[in-house]
JSON list of C-alpha atoms in Angstrom, two decimals:
[
{"chain": "A", "resi": 663, "resn": "MET", "atom": "CA", "xyz": [40.90, 40.48, 10.89]},
{"chain": "A", "resi": 664, "resn": "CYS", "atom": "CA", "xyz": [37.43, 39.84, 12.14]},
{"chain": "A", "resi": 665, "resn": "THR", "atom": "CA", "xyz": [37.15, 36.19, 13.20]},
{"chain": "A", "resi": 666, "resn": "VAL", "atom": "CA", "xyz": [40.03, 34.36, 14.91]},
{"chain": "A", "resi": 667, "resn": "SER", "atom": "CA", "xyz": [40.19, 30.89, 16.45]},
{"chain": "A", "resi": 668, "resn": "PHE", "atom": "CA", "xyz": [42.84, 29.10, 18.49]},
{"chain": "A", "resi": 669, "resn": "VAL", "atom": "CA", "xyz": [42.99, 25.32, 18.87]},
{"chain": "A", "resi": 670, "resn": "SER", "atom": "CA", "xyz": [45.73, 23.11, 20.31]},
{"chain": "A", "resi": 671, "resn": "SER", "atom": "CA", "xyz": [45.27, 19.45, 19.41]},
{"chain": "A", "resi": 672, "resn": "ASN", "atom": "CA", "xyz": [47.45, 16.38, 18.97]},
{"chain": "A", "resi": 673, "resn": "GLY", "atom": "CA", "xyz": [50.67, 18.35, 19.36]},
{"chain": "A", "resi": 674, "resn": "LYS", "atom": "CA", "xyz": [49.62, 21.03, 16.89]},
{"chain": "A", "resi": 675, "resn": "THR", "atom": "CA", "xyz": [48.72, 24.66, 17.51]},
{"chain": "A", "resi": 676, "resn": "ILE", "atom": "CA", "xyz": [46.27, 25.99, 14.90]},
{"chain": "A", "resi": 677, "resn": "ILE", "atom": "CA", "xyz": [45.46, 29.71, 14.60]},
{"chain": "A", "resi": 678, "resn": "THR", "atom": "CA", "xyz": [42.96, 30.67, 11.91]},
{"chain": "A", "resi": 679, "resn": "SER", "atom": "CA", "xyz": [41.70, 34.11, 10.87]},
{"chain": "A", "resi": 680, "resn": "ASN", "atom": "CA", "xyz": [39.01, 35.41, 8.51]},
{"chain": "A", "resi": 681, "resn": "ARG", "atom": "CA", "xyz": [39.53, 38.90, 7.13]},
{"chain": "A", "resi": 682, "resn": "ASP", "atom": "CA", "xyz": [36.33, 40.91, 6.63]},
{"chain": "A", "resi": 683, "resn": "GLU", "atom": "CA", "xyz": [36.84, 44.10, 4.66]},
{"chain": "A", "resi": 684, "resn": "LYS", "atom": "CA", "xyz": [35.17, 46.49, 2.25]},
{"chain": "A", "resi": 685, "resn": "VAL", "atom": "CA", "xyz": [35.54, 45.19, -1.27]},
{"chain": "A", "resi": 686, "resn": "HIS", "atom": "CA", "xyz": [36.76, 48.52, -2.67]},
{"chain": "A", "resi": 687, "resn": "ARG", "atom": "CA", "xyz": [39.92, 48.26, -0.54]},
{"chain": "A", "resi": 688, "resn": "PRO", "atom": "CA", "xyz": [42.92, 47.14, -2.65]},
{"chain": "A", "resi": 689, "resn": "SER", "atom": "CA", "xyz": [43.59, 43.40, -2.53]},
{"chain": "A", "resi": 690, "resn": "ALA", "atom": "CA", "xyz": [46.21, 42.33, 0.00]},
{"chain": "A", "resi": 691, "resn": "ILE", "atom": "CA", "xyz": [49.56, 41.00, -1.17]},
{"chain": "A", "resi": 692, "resn": "GLU", "atom": "CA", "xyz": [49.83, 37.29, -0.38]},
{"chain": "A", "resi": 693, "resn": "PRO", "atom": "CA", "xyz": [52.12, 36.35, 2.55]},
{"chain": "A", "resi": 694, "resn": "LYS", "atom": "CA", "xyz": [55.82, 36.97, 1.98]},
{"chain": "A", "resi": 695, "resn": "SER", "atom": "CA", "xyz": [58.85, 37.38, 4.22]},
{"chain": "A", "resi": 696, "resn": "TYR", "atom": "CA", "xyz": [60.00, 40.88, 5.23]},
{"chain": "A", "resi": 697, "resn": "ARG", "atom": "CA", "xyz": [62.90, 42.08, 7.37]},
{"chain": "A", "resi": 698, "resn": "ILE", "atom": "CA", "xyz": [61.75, 44.48, 10.08]},
{"chain": "A", "resi": 699, "resn": "ASN", "atom": "CA", "xyz": [63.99, 45.52, 12.98]},
{"chain": "A", "resi": 700, "resn": "ASN", "atom": "CA", "xyz": [66.36, 42.69, 12.04]},
{"chain": "A", "resi": 701, "resn": "LYS", "atom": "CA", "xyz": [63.59, 40.13, 12.37]},
{"chain": "A", "resi": 702, "resn": "THR", "atom": "CA", "xyz": [62.10, 38.01, 9.61]},
{"chain": "A", "resi": 703, "resn": "ILE", "atom": "CA", "xyz": [58.33, 38.48, 9.63]},
{"chain": "A", "resi": 704, "resn": "PHE", "atom": "CA", "xyz": [55.90, 36.63, 7.35]},
{"chain": "A", "resi": 705, "resn": "PHE", "atom": "CA", "xyz": [52.59, 38.34, 6.61]},
{"chain": "A", "resi": 706, "resn": "PRO", "atom": "CA", "xyz": [49.98, 39.23, 3.99]},
{"chain": "A", "resi": 707, "resn": "LYS", "atom": "CA", "xyz": [50.41, 42.93, 3.32]},
{"chain": "A", "resi": 708, "resn": "ASP", "atom": "CA", "xyz": [47.63, 45.50, 3.21]},
{"chain": "A", "resi": 709, "resn": "GLN", "atom": "CA", "xyz": [48.40, 47.59, 0.14]},
{"chain": "A", "resi": 710, "resn": "LYS", "atom": "CA", "xyz": [46.54, 50.64, 1.42]},
{"chain": "A", "resi": 711, "resn": "ALA", "atom": "CA", "xyz": [48.31, 51.21, 4.75]},
{"chain": "A", "resi": 712, "resn": "GLY", "atom": "CA", "xyz": [51.29, 48.86, 4.44]},
{"chain": "A", "resi": 713, "resn": "GLY", "atom": "CA", "xyz": [50.48, 46.92, 7.60]},
{"chain": "A", "resi": 714, "resn": "THR", "atom": "CA", "xyz": [48.85, 43.57, 8.22]},
{"chain": "A", "resi": 715, "resn": "TRP", "atom": "CA", "xyz": [46.20, 41.79, 10.25]},
{"chain": "A", "resi": 716, "resn": "TYR", "atom": "CA", "xyz": [48.17, 38.55, 10.58]},
{"chain": "A", "resi": 717, "resn": "ALA", "atom": "CA", "xyz": [51.91, 38.20, 11.21]},
{"chain": "A", "resi": 718, "resn": "VAL", "atom": "CA", "xyz": [54.21, 35.29, 12.02]},
{"chain": "A", "resi": 719, "resn": "ARG", "atom": "CA", "xyz": [57.78, 35.73, 13.23]},
{"chain": "A", "resi": 720, "resn": "GLU", "atom": "CA", "xyz": [60.71, 33.47, 12.44]},
{"chain": "A", "resi": 721, "resn": "ASP", "atom": "CA", "xyz": [60.67, 32.14, 16.03]},
{"chain": "A", "resi": 722, "resn": "GLY", "atom": "CA", "xyz": [57.03, 30.99, 15.74]},
{"chain": "A", "resi": 723, "resn": "THR", "atom": "CA", "xyz": [55.40, 34.01, 17.38]},
{"chain": "A", "resi": 724, "resn": "VAL", "atom": "CA", "xyz": [51.95, 34.69, 15.88]},
{"chain": "A", "resi": 725, "resn": "LEU", "atom": "CA", "xyz": [50.05, 37.98, 16.22]},
{"chain": "A", "resi": 726, "resn": "VAL", "atom": "CA", "xyz": [46.54, 38.45, 14.81]},
{"chain": "A", "resi": 727, "resn": "LEU", "atom": "CA", "xyz": [44.45, 41.63, 14.76]},
{"chain": "A", "resi": 728, "resn": "LEU", "atom": "CA", "xyz": [40.71, 42.10, 15.26]},
{"chain": "A", "resi": 729, "resn": "ASN", "atom": "CA", "xyz": [39.05, 45.47, 14.91]},
{"chain": "A", "resi": 730, "resn": "GLY", "atom": "CA", "xyz": [37.43, 46.77, 18.07]},
{"chain": "A", "resi": 731, "resn": "ALA", "atom": "CA", "xyz": [37.73, 45.93, 21.76]},
{"chain": "A", "resi": 732, "resn": "ALA", "atom": "CA", "xyz": [35.07, 44.31, 23.96]},
{"chain": "A", "resi": 733, "resn": "GLU", "atom": "CA", "xyz": [32.21, 46.39, 22.58]},
{"chain": "A", "resi": 734, "resn": "LYS", "atom": "CA", "xyz": [31.59, 48.51, 19.48]},
{"chain": "A", "resi": 735, "resn": "HIS", "atom": "CA", "xyz": [33.07, 52.01, 19.69]},
{"chain": "A", "resi": 736, "resn": "GLN", "atom": "CA", "xyz": [32.14, 55.36, 18.22]},
{"chain": "A", "resi": 737, "resn": "LEU", "atom": "CA", "xyz": [34.13, 55.94, 15.05]},
{"chain": "A", "resi": 738, "resn": "LYS", "atom": "CA", "xyz": [36.21, 59.11, 14.81]},
{"chain": "A", "resi": 739, "resn": "PRO", "atom": "CA", "xyz": [36.92, 60.97, 11.55]},
{"chain": "A", "resi": 740, "resn": "SER", "atom": "CA", "xyz": [40.59, 60.00, 11.63]},
{"chain": "A", "resi": 741, "resn": "TYR", "atom": "CA", "xyz": [43.24, 58.27, 13.71]},
{"chain": "A", "resi": 742, "resn": "ARG", "atom": "CA", "xyz": [46.97, 58.76, 14.16]},
{"chain": "A", "resi": 743, "resn": "LYS", "atom": "CA", "xyz": [48.15, 55.41, 12.84]},
{"chain": "A", "resi": 744, "resn": "SER", "atom": "CA", "xyz": [46.89, 52.24, 11.20]},
{"chain": "A", "resi": 745, "resn": "ARG", "atom": "CA", "xyz": [46.35, 49.31, 13.56]},
{"chain": "A", "resi": 746, "resn": "GLY", "atom": "CA", "xyz": [47.99, 47.06, 10.97]},
{"chain": "A", "resi": 747, "resn": "LEU", "atom": "CA", "xyz": [51.23, 49.00, 11.39]},
{"chain": "A", "resi": 748, "resn": "ILE", "atom": "CA", "xyz": [51.01, 48.51, 15.14]},
{"chain": "A", "resi": 749, "resn": "VAL", "atom": "CA", "xyz": [50.92, 44.75, 14.55]},
{"chain": "A", "resi": 750, "resn": "LEU", "atom": "CA", "xyz": [54.27, 44.98, 12.79]},
{"chain": "A", "resi": 751, "resn": "GLU", "atom": "CA", "xyz": [55.71, 47.30, 15.43]},
{"chain": "A", "resi": 752, "resn": "VAL", "atom": "CA", "xyz": [54.83, 44.89, 18.23]},
{"chain": "A", "resi": 753, "resn": "ILE", "atom": "CA", "xyz": [55.84, 41.61, 16.59]},
{"chain": "A", "resi": 754, "resn": "SER", "atom": "CA", "xyz": [59.20, 42.95, 15.41]},
{"chain": "A", "resi": 755, "resn": "ALA", "atom": "CA", "xyz": [60.24, 44.05, 18.91]},
{"chain": "A", "resi": 756, "resn": "ASP", "atom": "CA", "xyz": [62.88, 42.15, 20.89]},
{"chain": "A", "resi": 757, "resn": "SER", "atom": "CA", "xyz": [60.29, 41.50, 23.61]},
{"chain": "A", "resi": 758, "resn": "VAL", "atom": "CA", "xyz": [56.73, 41.48, 22.31]},
{"chain": "A", "resi": 759, "resn": "LEU", "atom": "CA", "xyz": [55.09, 41.90, 25.70]},
{"chain": "A", "resi": 760, "resn": "GLU", "atom": "CA", "xyz": [57.44, 44.70, 26.76]},
{"chain": "A", "resi": 761, "resn": "ALA", "atom": "CA", "xyz": [56.75, 46.48, 23.48]},
{"chain": "A", "resi": 762, "resn": "TRP", "atom": "CA", "xyz": [53.02, 46.13, 24.09]},
{"chain": "A", "resi": 763, "resn": "ASN", "atom": "CA", "xyz": [53.32, 47.48, 27.63]},
{"chain": "A", "resi": 764, "resn": "GLU", "atom": "CA", "xyz": [55.35, 50.49, 26.48]},
{"chain": "A", "resi": 765, "resn": "LEU", "atom": "CA", "xyz": [53.29, 51.25, 23.38]},
{"chain": "A", "resi": 766, "resn": "ASN", "atom": "CA", "xyz": [51.69, 54.69, 23.14]},
{"chain": "A", "resi": 767, "resn": "LEU", "atom": "CA", "xyz": [48.18, 54.13, 21.76]},
{"chain": "A", "resi": 768, "resn": "ALA", "atom": "CA", "xyz": [46.80, 57.64, 22.12]},
{"chain": "A", "resi": 769, "resn": "ASP", "atom": "CA", "xyz": [44.53, 58.47, 19.16]},
{"chain": "A", "resi": 770, "resn": "ILE", "atom": "CA", "xyz": [44.56, 54.86, 17.90]},
{"chain": "A", "resi": 771, "resn": "GLU", "atom": "CA", "xyz": [41.29, 53.12, 17.06]},
{"chain": "A", "resi": 772, "resn": "PRO", "atom": "CA", "xyz": [40.31, 50.31, 19.49]},
{"chain": "A", "resi": 773, "resn": "PHE", "atom": "CA", "xyz": [41.50, 46.80, 18.64]},
{"chain": "A", "resi": 774, "resn": "THR", "atom": "CA", "xyz": [42.19, 43.32, 19.98]},
{"chain": "A", "resi": 775, "resn": "LEU", "atom": "CA", "xyz": [45.34, 41.27, 19.39]},
{"chain": "A", "resi": 776, "resn": "VAL", "atom": "CA", "xyz": [45.60, 37.50, 19.74]},
{"chain": "A", "resi": 777, "resn": "LEU", "atom": "CA", "xyz": [49.22, 36.69, 20.59]},
{"chain": "A", "resi": 778, "resn": "PHE", "atom": "CA", "xyz": [50.90, 33.28, 20.67]},
{"chain": "A", "resi": 779, "resn": "TYR", "atom": "CA", "xyz": [54.33, 33.89, 22.14]},
{"chain": "A", "resi": 780, "resn": "LEU", "atom": "CA", "xyz": [56.89, 31.55, 23.72]},
{"chain": "A", "resi": 781, "resn": "GLY", "atom": "CA", "xyz": [54.27, 28.83, 24.01]},
{"chain": "A", "resi": 782, "resn": "ASN", "atom": "CA", "xyz": [51.76, 31.09, 25.77]},
{"chain": "A", "resi": 783, "resn": "LEU", "atom": "CA", "xyz": [48.50, 32.62, 24.53]},
{"chain": "A", "resi": 784, "resn": "TYR", "atom": "CA", "xyz": [47.46, 36.19, 25.28]},
{"chain": "A", "resi": 785, "resn": "GLN", "atom": "CA", "xyz": [44.61, 38.56, 24.49]},
{"chain": "A", "resi": 786, "resn": "LEU", "atom": "CA", "xyz": [45.89, 42.13, 24.19]},
{"chain": "A", "resi": 787, "resn": "ARG", "atom": "CA", "xyz": [43.26, 44.82, 23.99]},
{"chain": "A", "resi": 788, "resn": "TRP", "atom": "CA", "xyz": [43.06, 48.60, 23.60]},
{"chain": "A", "resi": 789, "resn": "ASN", "atom": "CA", "xyz": [39.65, 50.17, 24.24]},
{"chain": "A", "resi": 790, "resn": "GLU", "atom": "CA", "xyz": [40.65, 53.80, 23.55]},
{"chain": "A", "resi": 791, "resn": "THR", "atom": "CA", "xyz": [41.14, 54.42, 27.28]},
{"chain": "A", "resi": 792, "resn": "GLU", "atom": "CA", "xyz": [43.39, 51.65, 28.56]},
{"chain": "A", "resi": 793, "resn": "LYS", "atom": "CA", "xyz": [45.30, 48.55, 27.56]},
{"chain": "A", "resi": 794, "resn": "SER", "atom": "CA", "xyz": [44.61, 45.12, 28.99]},
{"chain": "A", "resi": 795, "resn": "THR", "atom": "CA", "xyz": [46.65, 41.92, 28.88]},
{"chain": "A", "resi": 796, "resn": "VAL", "atom": "CA", "xyz": [45.01, 38.57, 29.62]},
{"chain": "A", "resi": 797, "resn": "GLN", "atom": "CA", "xyz": [46.89, 35.28, 29.54]},
{"chain": "A", "resi": 798, "resn": "LEU", "atom": "CA", "xyz": [44.69, 32.45, 28.30]},
{"chain": "A", "resi": 799, "resn": "ASP", "atom": "CA", "xyz": [44.85, 28.69, 28.72]},
{"chain": "A", "resi": 800, "resn": "VAL", "atom": "CA", "xyz": [46.61, 27.17, 25.69]},
{"chain": "A", "resi": 801, "resn": "HIS", "atom": "CA", "xyz": [44.89, 23.86, 26.41]},
{"chain": "A", "resi": 802, "resn": "GLN", "atom": "CA", "xyz": [41.46, 25.42, 25.86]},
{"chain": "A", "resi": 803, "resn": "LYS", "atom": "CA", "xyz": [39.83, 26.33, 22.55]},
{"chain": "A", "resi": 804, "resn": "HIS", "atom": "CA", "xyz": [39.14, 30.01, 21.87]},
{"chain": "A", "resi": 805, "resn": "ILE", "atom": "CA", "xyz": [37.30, 32.11, 19.29]},
{"chain": "A", "resi": 806, "resn": "TRP", "atom": "CA", "xyz": [36.98, 35.86, 18.81]},
{"chain": "A", "resi": 807, "resn": "SER", "atom": "CA", "xyz": [34.72, 37.92, 16.55]},
{"chain": "A", "resi": 808, "resn": "SER", "atom": "CA", "xyz": [35.15, 41.62, 15.90]},
{"chain": "A", "resi": 809, "resn": "SER", "atom": "CA", "xyz": [32.87, 43.80, 18.02]},
{"chain": "A", "resi": 810, "resn": "THR", "atom": "CA", "xyz": [32.68, 46.36, 15.22]},
{"chain": "A", "resi": 811, "resn": "LEU", "atom": "CA", "xyz": [30.88, 43.97, 12.87]},
{"chain": "A", "resi": 812, "resn": "TYR", "atom": "CA", "xyz": [29.13, 41.48, 15.11]},
{"chain": "A", "resi": 813, "resn": "PRO", "atom": "CA", "xyz": [26.83, 42.44, 18.02]},
{"chain": "A", "resi": 814, "resn": "LYS", "atom": "CA", "xyz": [27.12, 40.59, 21.30]},
{"chain": "A", "resi": 815, "resn": "GLU", "atom": "CA", "xyz": [24.39, 38.05, 20.57]},
{"chain": "A", "resi": 816, "resn": "ILE", "atom": "CA", "xyz": [26.01, 37.09, 17.26]},
{"chain": "A", "resi": 817, "resn": "ARG", "atom": "CA", "xyz": [29.43, 36.77, 18.89]},
{"chain": "A", "resi": 818, "resn": "GLU", "atom": "CA", "xyz": [27.95, 34.51, 21.56]},
{"chain": "A", "resi": 819, "resn": "HIS", "atom": "CA", "xyz": [26.18, 32.44, 18.90]},
{"chain": "A", "resi": 820, "resn": "ARG", "atom": "CA", "xyz": [29.50, 31.98, 17.09]},
{"chain": "A", "resi": 821, "resn": "VAL", "atom": "CA", "xyz": [31.09, 30.75, 20.32]},
{"chain": "A", "resi": 822, "resn": "GLN", "atom": "CA", "xyz": [28.33, 28.13, 20.58]},
{"chain": "A", "resi": 823, "resn": "LEU", "atom": "CA", "xyz": [28.85, 27.06, 16.96]},
{"chain": "A", "resi": 824, "resn": "PHE", "atom": "CA", "xyz": [32.58, 26.79, 17.56]},
{"chain": "A", "resi": 825, "resn": "HIS", "atom": "CA", "xyz": [32.23, 24.52, 20.57]},
{"chain": "A", "resi": 826, "resn": "GLN", "atom": "CA", "xyz": [29.50, 22.44, 18.94]},
{"chain": "A", "resi": 827, "resn": "PHE", "atom": "CA", "xyz": [31.83, 21.89, 15.99]},
{"chain": "A", "resi": 828, "resn": "LEU", "atom": "CA", "xyz": [34.67, 20.75, 18.24]},
{"chain": "A", "resi": 829, "resn": "ASP", "atom": "CA", "xyz": [32.87, 18.90, 21.03]},
{"chain": "A", "resi": 830, "resn": "ASP", "atom": "CA", "xyz": [32.57, 15.55, 19.23]},
{"chain": "A", "resi": 831, "resn": "LYS", "atom": "CA", "xyz": [36.16, 15.59, 17.93]},
{"chain": "A", "resi": 832, "resn": "THR", "atom": "CA", "xyz": [38.95, 13.93, 19.94]},
{"chain": "A", "resi": 833, "resn": "GLU", "atom": "CA", "xyz": [41.50, 15.47, 17.56]},
{"chain": "A", "resi": 834, "resn": "VAL", "atom": "CA", "xyz": [41.28, 18.52, 15.29]},
{"chain": "A", "resi": 835, "resn": "ASN", "atom": "CA", "xyz": [43.37, 19.20, 12.20]},
{"chain": "A", "resi": 836, "resn": "SER", "atom": "CA", "xyz": [44.06, 22.29, 10.13]},
{"chain": "A", "resi": 837, "resn": "ALA", "atom": "CA", "xyz": [41.72, 21.27, 7.29]},
{"chain": "A", "resi": 838, "resn": "GLN", "atom": "CA", "xyz": [38.81, 20.96, 9.68]},
{"chain": "A", "resi": 839, "resn": "MET", "atom": "CA", "xyz": [39.50, 24.39, 11.14]},
{"chain": "A", "resi": 840, "resn": "HIS", "atom": "CA", "xyz": [39.78, 25.90, 7.65]},
{"chain": "A", "resi": 841, "resn": "ASP", "atom": "CA", "xyz": [36.43, 24.33, 6.75]},
{"chain": "A", "resi": 842, "resn": "PHE", "atom": "CA", "xyz": [34.86, 25.67, 9.95]},
{"chain": "A", "resi": 843, "resn": "HIS", "atom": "CA", "xyz": [36.00, 29.17, 9.02]},
{"chain": "A", "resi": 844, "resn": "ARG", "atom": "CA", "xyz": [34.89, 28.82, 5.41]},
{"chain": "A", "resi": 845, "resn": "TYR", "atom": "CA", "xyz": [31.58, 26.93, 5.51]},
{"chain": "A", "resi": 846, "resn": "THR", "atom": "CA", "xyz": [29.93, 27.47, 8.91]},
{"chain": "A", "resi": 847, "resn": "GLU", "atom": "CA", "xyz": [26.46, 28.96, 8.32]},
{"chain": "A", "resi": 848, "resn": "ASP", "atom": "CA", "xyz": [27.33, 29.55, 4.67]},
{"chain": "A", "resi": 849, "resn": "ASP", "atom": "CA", "xyz": [23.65, 30.27, 4.02]},
{"chain": "A", "resi": 850, "resn": "ASN", "atom": "CA", "xyz": [23.89, 33.33, 6.29]},
{"chain": "A", "resi": 851, "resn": "PRO", "atom": "CA", "xyz": [25.73, 36.07, 4.32]},
{"chain": "A", "resi": 852, "resn": "GLU", "atom": "CA", "xyz": [25.11, 38.63, 7.07]},
{"chain": "A", "resi": 853, "resn": "ASN", "atom": "CA", "xyz": [26.67, 36.82, 10.03]},
{"chain": "A", "resi": 854, "resn": "GLY", "atom": "CA", "xyz": [28.03, 33.46, 8.87]},
{"chain": "A", "resi": 855, "resn": "LEU", "atom": "CA", "xyz": [31.75, 32.85, 9.14]},
{"chain": "A", "resi": 856, "resn": "VAL", "atom": "CA", "xyz": [32.13, 34.03, 5.54]},
{"chain": "A", "resi": 857, "resn": "ILE", "atom": "CA", "xyz": [30.02, 37.13, 4.99]},
{"chain": "A", "resi": 858, "resn": "ASN", "atom": "CA", "xyz": [28.80, 39.08, 1.99]},
{"chain": "A", "resi": 859, "resn": "ARG", "atom": "CA", "xyz": [26.88, 42.16, 3.04]},
{"chain": "A", "resi": 860, "resn": "ASN", "atom": "CA", "xyz": [25.35, 43.57, -0.13]},
{"chain": "A", "resi": 861, "resn": "GLU", "atom": "CA", "xyz": [28.57, 43.19, -2.14]},
{"chain": "A", "resi": 862, "resn": "VAL", "atom": "CA", "xyz": [30.07, 45.98, 0.00]},
{"chain": "A", "resi": 863, "resn": "LEU", "atom": "CA", "xyz": [31.61, 44.12, 2.93]},
{"chain": "A", "resi": 864, "resn": "LYS", "atom": "CA", "xyz": [32.94, 40.62, 2.44]},
{"chain": "A", "resi": 865, "resn": "THR", "atom": "CA", "xyz": [35.19, 38.00, 3.95]},
{"chain": "A", "resi": 866, "resn": "LEU", "atom": "CA", "xyz": [38.16, 38.34, 1.63]},
{"chain": "A", "resi": 867, "resn": "SER", "atom": "CA", "xyz": [40.55, 35.67, 2.87]},
{"chain": "A", "resi": 868, "resn": "ILE", "atom": "CA", "xyz": [41.32, 32.94, 5.39]},
{"chain": "A", "resi": 869, "resn": "THR", "atom": "CA", "xyz": [44.82, 32.82, 6.89]},
{"chain": "A", "resi": 870, "resn": "GLN", "atom": "CA", "xyz": [46.07, 30.01, 9.10]},
{"chain": "A", "resi": 871, "resn": "THR", "atom": "CA", "xyz": [49.20, 29.01, 10.97]},
{"chain": "A", "resi": 872, "resn": "VAL", "atom": "CA", "xyz": [49.95, 25.47, 12.10]},
{"chain": "A", "resi": 873, "resn": "ILE", "atom": "CA", "xyz": [52.81, 24.97, 14.54]},
{"chain": "A", "resi": 874, "resn": "GLU", "atom": "CA", "xyz": [54.03, 21.43, 15.25]},
{"chain": "A", "resi": 875, "resn": "GLN", "atom": "CA", "xyz": [57.23, 21.14, 17.28]},
{"chain": "A", "resi": 876, "resn": "ASN", "atom": "CA", "xyz": [59.63, 23.43, 15.38]},
{"chain": "A", "resi": 877, "resn": "LYS", "atom": "CA", "xyz": [57.77, 23.37, 12.05]},
{"chain": "A", "resi": 878, "resn": "VAL", "atom": "CA", "xyz": [55.58, 26.34, 11.09]},
{"chain": "A", "resi": 879, "resn": "VAL", "atom": "CA", "xyz": [53.18, 26.36, 8.13]},
{"chain": "A", "resi": 880, "resn": "LEU", "atom": "CA", "xyz": [51.50, 29.62, 7.15]},
{"chain": "A", "resi": 881, "resn": "SER", "atom": "CA", "xyz": [48.70, 29.22, 4.60]},
{"chain": "A", "resi": 882, "resn": "HIS", "atom": "CA", "xyz": [46.55, 31.89, 2.97]},
{"chain": "A", "resi": 883, "resn": "TYR", "atom": "CA", "xyz": [43.45, 31.48, 0.84]},
{"chain": "A", "resi": 884, "resn": "ASP", "atom": "CA", "xyz": [42.14, 34.44, -1.15]},
{"chain": "A", "resi": 885, "resn": "LEU", "atom": "CA", "xyz": [38.39, 33.90, -1.42]},
{"chain": "A", "resi": 886, "resn": "GLN", "atom": "CA", "xyz": [37.94, 36.49, -4.16]},
{"chain": "A", "resi": 887, "resn": "GLN", "atom": "CA", "xyz": [40.61, 35.15, -6.49]},
{"chain": "A", "resi": 888, "resn": "GLN", "atom": "CA", "xyz": [40.20, 31.55, -5.24]},
{"chain": "A", "resi": 889, "resn": "LYS", "atom": "CA", "xyz": [43.96, 31.37, -4.91]},
{"chain": "A", "resi": 890, "resn": "SER", "atom": "CA", "xyz": [46.00, 29.71, -2.17]},
{"chain": "A", "resi": 891, "resn": "SER", "atom": "CA", "xyz": [49.58, 30.15, -1.04]},
{"chain": "A", "resi": 892, "resn": "GLU", "atom": "CA", "xyz": [51.72, 28.53, 1.63]},
{"chain": "A", "resi": 893, "resn": "ILE", "atom": "CA", "xyz": [54.99, 29.22, 3.45]},
{"chain": "A", "resi": 894, "resn": "THR", "atom": "CA", "xyz": [56.76, 26.56, 5.52]},
{"chain": "A", "resi": 895, "resn": "PHE", "atom": "CA", "xyz": [59.77, 27.16, 7.75]},
{"chain": "A", "resi": 896, "resn": "ILE", "atom": "CA", "xyz": [61.65, 25.60, 10.64]},
{"chain": "A", "resi": 897, "resn": "VAL", "atom": "CA", "xyz": [62.24, 27.46, 13.90]},
{"chain": "A", "resi": 898, "resn": "LEU", "atom": "CA", "xyz": [65.94, 27.20, 14.61]}
]
């Protein structure tokens, strides 16, 4: 939930996410299909709160969570609801954007959502005071890093690494994007794409969706168990 990239190349849309989390948190359940509000949603499930940081709907909608808004916030002792449950609430709505606009986020910790919906890309953000909705260019390449874990200079450095990685490539495939998320600055456990901060906070998994025409492939790699899983479906 802490590093997300979006790339559209050669007719494929590729959305990749690294989940950084404290190691004492229970391991997530690998992606499965669930019925929520009469919608089929595919997602890895957080066993602690029951939500998720990465969800894909049967129509090809993708919603990915990052902790924090534009800048790091002051943590409160408790919040009303898990942000992972909000992901499921939004993606299971009849209209995702309407649900976002109507959502009551009072006493919810700040977060950012990356939304791919009806062929459009959006950044949805809650900063504890107000919501913002920004439509982004699907023909451009984008990367986000969580403001709660990575200061501004590190986030900007990651943007540079991202564009350097892509600049010499006329086409980009899912394997290359997975490798970028797994191996970039792998000698930097503090701020590389895969982190290990004193065996307390680690990158636990890499989740990726590839959409090509009406085919959707959701893959998940558990870095701790070194176990991969994959779900493929056709958008009808």
